[in-house]
Amino acid sequence: MKFDGQQSDEKVLYVITPHNSKLILSIFFTTISILAVGAFLFGVTTFFPEFINLLRTIIVLMLLLGTIIAGWWIWQAQVHDRTYITDRRIIRFDVVSPFFTNKRALFWNEVLKAKAYAPNMIIRILKIGVLQIEPVAAEHESIIIPDVYYHEDLANYLDKILFTFKNKPADMTTIKPFIAKPKGKRD
């Protein structure tokens, strides 16, 4: 696996991608929103009976264009939103607009701890949650990664990396990549 800015001999241990539920929910809520806007605008056209067909045609075209743009944007955000855990650092590529991606990296000597939490019980049952990597120096400069599958196991894995880096740095080469499977099936 390669990523922009990867250092020579830097070994990728795991790539965090948004869970597919994010894509499904984004498409669902965008569809509901577009349908609600369309219904409202169609209702408004009844006040202009002489232009009703023209207005409704324009509204349908605008809604189709909006659907295409929203679908493209949702897909781009899903595909390009990545976080790489390597033997040297954690680096996050966060898509913020169609033209810009924020890149945030913390080397292991800059990381204080990793926390994992689920925003609600349903998400927790699905083993999806938020992973937060807190730096040593800047208190409010955490790397926050939403929609992470096996978020608690991944936080424990990051704690293992931090412990190894700080207490047994020579053993960093022995750390195996993370496998996103249930406990007992990670061979």
C-alpha atoms as a printed R data frame, in Angstrom:
    type eleno elety resid chain resno       x       y       z
1   ATOM     1    CA   MET     A     1   0.000   0.000   0.000
2   ATOM     2    CA   LYS     A     2   1.270   3.424  -0.910
3   ATOM     3    CA   PHE     A     3   0.044   6.879   0.061
4   ATOM     4    CA   ASP     A     4   1.030  10.469  -0.647
5   ATOM     5    CA   GLY     A     5   4.032  11.410   1.493
6   ATOM     6    CA   GLN     A     6   4.970   7.881   2.495
7   ATOM     7    CA   GLN     A     7   8.564   7.670   3.682
8   ATOM     8    CA   SER     A     8  10.977   5.094   2.356
9   ATOM     9    CA   ASP     A     9  10.834   1.826   4.318
10  ATOM    10    CA   GLU     A    10   7.671   2.999   6.131
11  ATOM    11    CA   LYS     A    11   5.480  -0.055   6.671
12  ATOM    12    CA   VAL     A    12   1.689   0.368   6.551
13  ATOM    13    CA   LEU     A    13   0.101  -1.646   9.380
14  ATOM    14    CA   TYR     A    14  -3.543  -0.831   8.677
15  ATOM    15    CA   VAL     A    15  -5.697   1.448   6.509
16  ATOM    16    CA   ILE     A    16  -8.831   2.841   8.151
17  ATOM    17    CA   THR     A    17 -11.671   3.512   5.738
18  ATOM    18    CA   PRO     A    18 -15.176   4.713   6.597
19  ATOM    19    CA   HIS     A    19 -17.600   1.884   7.237
20  ATOM    20    CA   ASN     A    20 -20.082   1.241   4.421
21  ATOM    21    CA   SER     A    21 -22.939   2.269   6.714
22  ATOM    22    CA   LYS     A    22 -21.750   5.864   6.283
23  ATOM    23    CA   LEU     A    23 -22.218   5.597   2.517
24  ATOM    24    CA   ILE     A    24 -25.657   3.998   2.864
25  ATOM    25    CA   LEU     A    25 -26.881   6.545   5.429
26  ATOM    26    CA   SER     A    26 -25.504   9.465   3.424
27  ATOM    27    CA   ILE     A    27 -27.306   8.281   0.291
28  ATOM    28    CA   PHE     A    28 -30.515   7.661   2.271
29  ATOM    29    CA   PHE     A    29 -30.606  11.092   3.952
30  ATOM    30    CA   THR     A    30 -29.600  12.893   0.749
31  ATOM    31    CA   THR     A    31 -32.400  11.126  -1.139
32  ATOM    32    CA   ILE     A    32 -34.948  12.037   1.548
33  ATOM    33    CA   SER     A    33 -33.758  15.662   1.505
34  ATOM    34    CA   ILE     A    34 -33.940  15.932  -2.281
35  ATOM    35    CA   LEU     A    35 -37.419  14.383  -2.322
36  ATOM    36    CA   ALA     A    36 -38.600  16.789   0.404
37  ATOM    37    CA   VAL     A    37 -37.236  19.805  -1.483
38  ATOM    38    CA   GLY     A    38 -38.809  18.503  -4.696
39  ATOM    39    CA   ALA     A    39 -42.209  18.030  -3.026
40  ATOM    40    CA   PHE     A    40 -42.060  21.539  -1.563
41  ATOM    41    CA   LEU     A    41 -41.094  23.101  -4.896
42  ATOM    42    CA   PHE     A    42 -43.795  21.167  -6.739
43  ATOM    43    CA   GLY     A    43 -46.287  22.509  -4.187
44  ATOM    44    CA   VAL     A    44 -45.101  26.061  -4.856
45  ATOM    45    CA   THR     A    45 -45.668  25.659  -8.601
46  ATOM    46    CA   THR     A    46 -49.438  25.394  -8.006
47  ATOM    47    CA   PHE     A    47 -49.415  29.132  -7.288
48  ATOM    48    CA   PHE     A    48 -48.313  29.743 -10.895
49  ATOM    49    CA   PRO     A    49 -50.777  27.703 -13.007
50  ATOM    50    CA   GLU     A    50 -49.833  29.373 -16.290
51  ATOM    51    CA   PHE     A    51 -46.143  28.308 -15.920
52  ATOM    52    CA   ILE     A    52 -46.668  25.048 -14.034
53  ATOM    53    CA   ASN     A    53 -45.264  22.721 -16.721
54  ATOM    54    CA   LEU     A    54 -42.188  24.873 -17.359
55  ATOM    55    CA   LEU     A    55 -41.488  25.287 -13.628
56  ATOM    56    CA   ARG     A    56 -41.885  21.581 -12.938
57  ATOM    57    CA   THR     A    57 -39.543  20.705 -15.810
58  ATOM    58    CA   ILE     A    58 -36.934  23.118 -14.442
59  ATOM    59    CA   ILE     A    59 -37.390  21.690 -10.930
60  ATOM    60    CA   VAL     A    60 -36.956  18.096 -12.147
61  ATOM    61    CA   LEU     A    61 -33.780  19.045 -14.045
62  ATOM    62    CA   MET     A    62 -32.397  20.892 -11.008
63  ATOM    63    CA   LEU     A    63 -33.212  17.962  -8.729
64  ATOM    64    CA   LEU     A    64 -31.544  15.519 -11.127
65  ATOM    65    CA   LEU     A    65 -28.445  17.700 -11.309
66  ATOM    66    CA   GLY     A    66 -28.429  18.049  -7.521
67  ATOM    67    CA   THR     A    67 -28.762  14.280  -7.125
68  ATOM    68    CA   ILE     A    68 -25.857  13.631  -9.478
69  ATOM    69    CA   ILE     A    69 -23.615  16.169  -7.741
70  ATOM    70    CA   ALA     A    70 -24.556  14.939  -4.254
71  ATOM    71    CA   GLY     A    71 -24.011  11.298  -5.262
72  ATOM    72    CA   TRP     A    72 -20.631  12.112  -6.775
73  ATOM    73    CA   TRP     A    73 -19.590  14.025  -3.667
74  ATOM    74    CA   ILE     A    74 -20.720  11.254  -1.298
75  ATOM    75    CA   TRP     A    75 -18.800   8.711  -3.356
76  ATOM    76    CA   GLN     A    76 -15.642  10.881  -3.469
77  ATOM    77    CA   ALA     A    77 -15.705  11.395   0.288
78  ATOM    78    CA   GLN     A    78 -16.163   7.649   0.882
79  ATOM    79    CA   VAL     A    79 -13.409   6.576  -1.497
80  ATOM    80    CA   HIS     A    80 -10.752   9.164  -0.599
81  ATOM    81    CA   ASP     A    81 -11.277   9.393   3.179
82  ATOM    82    CA   ARG     A    82  -8.344   7.328   4.507
83  ATOM    83    CA   THR     A    83  -6.238   7.017   7.630
84  ATOM    84    CA   TYR     A    84  -2.986   5.086   7.525
85  ATOM    85    CA   ILE     A    85  -1.405   3.496  10.569
86  ATOM    86    CA   THR     A    86   2.267   2.851   9.949
87  ATOM    87    CA   ASP     A    87   5.217   1.757  12.033
88  ATOM    88    CA   ARG     A    88   6.250   5.432  12.325
89  ATOM    89    CA   ARG     A    89   3.056   7.487  12.498
90  ATOM    90    CA   ILE     A    90  -0.650   7.835  11.950
91  ATOM    91    CA   ILE     A    91  -1.679   9.979   8.992
92  ATOM    92    CA   ARG     A    92  -5.216  11.013   8.069
93  ATOM    93    CA   PHE     A    93  -6.447  12.200   4.687
94  ATOM    94    CA   ASP     A    94  -9.799  13.927   5.272
95  ATOM    95    CA   VAL     A    95 -11.787  15.028   2.220
96  ATOM    96    CA   VAL     A    96 -13.232  18.474   2.982
97  ATOM    97    CA   SER     A    97 -14.253  19.674  -0.481
98  ATOM    98    CA   PRO     A    98 -14.104  18.451  -4.070
99  ATOM    99    CA   PHE     A    99 -10.791  20.266  -4.443
100 ATOM   100    CA   PHE     A   100  -9.079  19.923  -1.052
101 ATOM   101    CA   THR     A   101  -8.030  17.127   1.256
102 ATOM   102    CA   ASN     A   102  -6.690  17.870   4.726
103 ATOM   103    CA   LYS     A   103  -3.651  15.867   5.698
104 ATOM   104    CA   ARG     A   104  -2.888  15.459   9.394
105 ATOM   105    CA   ALA     A   105  -0.051  13.316  10.747
106 ATOM   106    CA   LEU     A   106   1.262  12.452  14.174
107 ATOM   107    CA   PHE     A   107   4.457  10.516  14.720
108 ATOM   108    CA   TRP     A   108   4.292   7.987  17.545
109 ATOM   109    CA   ASN     A   109   6.486  10.148  19.810
110 ATOM   110    CA   GLU     A   110   3.838  12.905  19.503
111 ATOM   111    CA   VAL     A   111   0.883  10.668  20.471
112 ATOM   112    CA   LEU     A   112  -0.344  10.645  24.059
113 ATOM   113    CA   LYS     A   113  -3.181   8.113  23.805
114 ATOM   114    CA   ALA     A   114  -5.905   6.613  21.668
115 ATOM   115    CA   LYS     A   115  -9.572   6.650  22.671
116 ATOM   116    CA   ALA     A   116 -12.542   4.898  21.137
117 ATOM   117    CA   TYR     A   117 -16.223   5.581  21.687
118 ATOM   118    CA   ALA     A   118 -19.546   4.986  20.002
119 ATOM   119    CA   PRO     A   119 -22.004   7.897  19.666
120 ATOM   120    CA   ASN     A   120 -25.019   5.664  20.365
121 ATOM   121    CA   MET     A   121 -25.984   2.130  21.345
122 ATOM   122    CA   ILE     A   122 -27.030   0.962  17.867
123 ATOM   123    CA   ILE     A   123 -23.709   1.975  16.368
124 ATOM   124    CA   ARG     A   124 -21.894   0.332  19.300
125 ATOM   125    CA   ILE     A   125 -23.706  -2.975  18.673
126 ATOM   126    CA   LEU     A   126 -22.553  -2.822  15.048
127 ATOM   127    CA   LYS     A   127 -18.950  -2.332  16.332
128 ATOM   128    CA   ILE     A   128 -18.707   1.042  14.607
129 ATOM   129    CA   GLY     A   129 -17.455   4.125  16.406
130 ATOM   130    CA   VAL     A   130 -15.089   7.046  16.617
131 ATOM   131    CA   LEU     A   131 -11.358   6.731  17.114
132 ATOM   132    CA   GLN     A   132  -9.613   9.726  18.653
133 ATOM   133    CA   ILE     A   133  -5.834  10.054  18.701
134 ATOM   134    CA   GLU     A   134  -4.674  12.659  21.221
135 ATOM   135    CA   PRO     A   135  -1.296  14.365  20.809
136 ATOM   136    CA   VAL     A   136   1.082  15.111  23.674
137 ATOM   137    CA   ALA     A   137   1.451  18.857  23.145
138 ATOM   138    CA   ALA     A   138  -1.568  20.428  21.453
139 ATOM   139    CA   GLU     A   139  -4.639  19.626  23.521
140 ATOM   140    CA   HIS     A   140  -7.302  20.398  20.915
141 ATOM   141    CA   GLU     A   141  -5.431  19.048  17.891
142 ATOM   142    CA   SER     A   142  -6.613  15.450  18.097
143 ATOM   143    CA   ILE     A   143  -7.040  13.304  15.024
144 ATOM   144    CA   ILE     A   144 -10.692  12.246  15.034
145 ATOM   145    CA   ILE     A   145 -11.655   9.364  12.776
146 ATOM   146    CA   PRO     A   146 -15.417   8.667  12.505
147 ATOM   147    CA   ASP     A   147 -17.165   5.523  11.240
148 ATOM   148    CA   VAL     A   148 -14.387   3.092  12.227
149 ATOM   149    CA   TYR     A   149 -15.196  -0.612  12.225
150 ATOM   150    CA   TYR     A   150 -13.805  -2.447  15.306
151 ATOM   151    CA   HIS     A   151 -12.964   0.934  16.838
152 ATOM   152    CA   GLU     A   152 -12.302  -0.424  20.356
153 ATOM   153    CA   ASP     A   153 -10.015  -3.181  19.111
154 ATOM   154    CA   LEU     A   154  -8.185  -0.655  16.958
155 ATOM   155    CA   ALA     A   155  -7.699   1.660  19.969
156 ATOM   156    CA   ASN     A   156  -6.199  -1.272  21.895
157 ATOM   157    CA   TYR     A   157  -3.939  -1.996  18.924
158 ATOM   158    CA   LEU     A   158  -2.769   1.636  18.898
159 ATOM   159    CA   ASP     A   159  -2.094   1.434  22.640
160 ATOM   160    CA   LYS     A   160   0.068  -1.614  21.942
161 ATOM   161    CA   ILE     A   161   2.004   0.354  19.306
162 ATOM   162    CA   LEU     A   162   2.454   3.278  21.712
163 ATOM   163    CA   PHE     A   163   3.656   1.016  24.516
164 ATOM   164    CA   THR     A   164   6.109  -0.725  22.193
165 ATOM   165    CA   PHE     A   165   7.356   2.559  20.734
166 ATOM   166    CA   LYS     A   166   7.930   4.157  24.145
167 ATOM   167    CA   ASN     A   167   9.203   1.140  26.100
168 ATOM   168    CA   LYS     A   168  10.694  -1.303  23.578
169 ATOM   169    CA   PRO     A   169  11.496   0.673  20.393
170 ATOM   170    CA   ALA     A   170  13.602  -2.156  18.975
171 ATOM   171    CA   ASP     A   171  10.453  -4.335  18.872
172 ATOM   172    CA   MET     A   172   8.582  -1.962  16.527
173 ATOM   173    CA   THR     A   173   9.619  -4.122  13.577
174 ATOM   174    CA   THR     A   174   7.832  -7.133  15.107
175 ATOM   175    CA   ILE     A   175   4.391  -5.491  15.244
176 ATOM   176    CA   LYS     A   176   2.001  -7.306  12.937
177 ATOM   177    CA   PRO     A   177  -0.643  -5.523  10.846
178 ATOM   178    CA   PHE     A   178  -4.113  -5.131  12.364
179 ATOM   179    CA   ILE     A   179  -6.773  -7.504  11.031
180 ATOM   180    CA   ALA     A   180 -10.380  -6.241  11.225
181 ATOM   181    CA   LYS     A   181 -12.065  -9.477  12.240
182 ATOM   182    CA   PRO     A   182 -13.736 -10.727  15.423
183 ATOM   183    CA   LYS     A   183 -11.474 -11.749  18.288
184 ATOM   184    CA   GLY     A   184 -10.203 -15.270  17.850
185 ATOM   185    CA   LYS     A   185 -10.372 -15.084  14.031
186 ATOM   186    CA   ARG     A   186  -7.417 -12.769  13.378
187 ATOM   187    CA   ASP     A   187  -4.852 -15.368  12.331
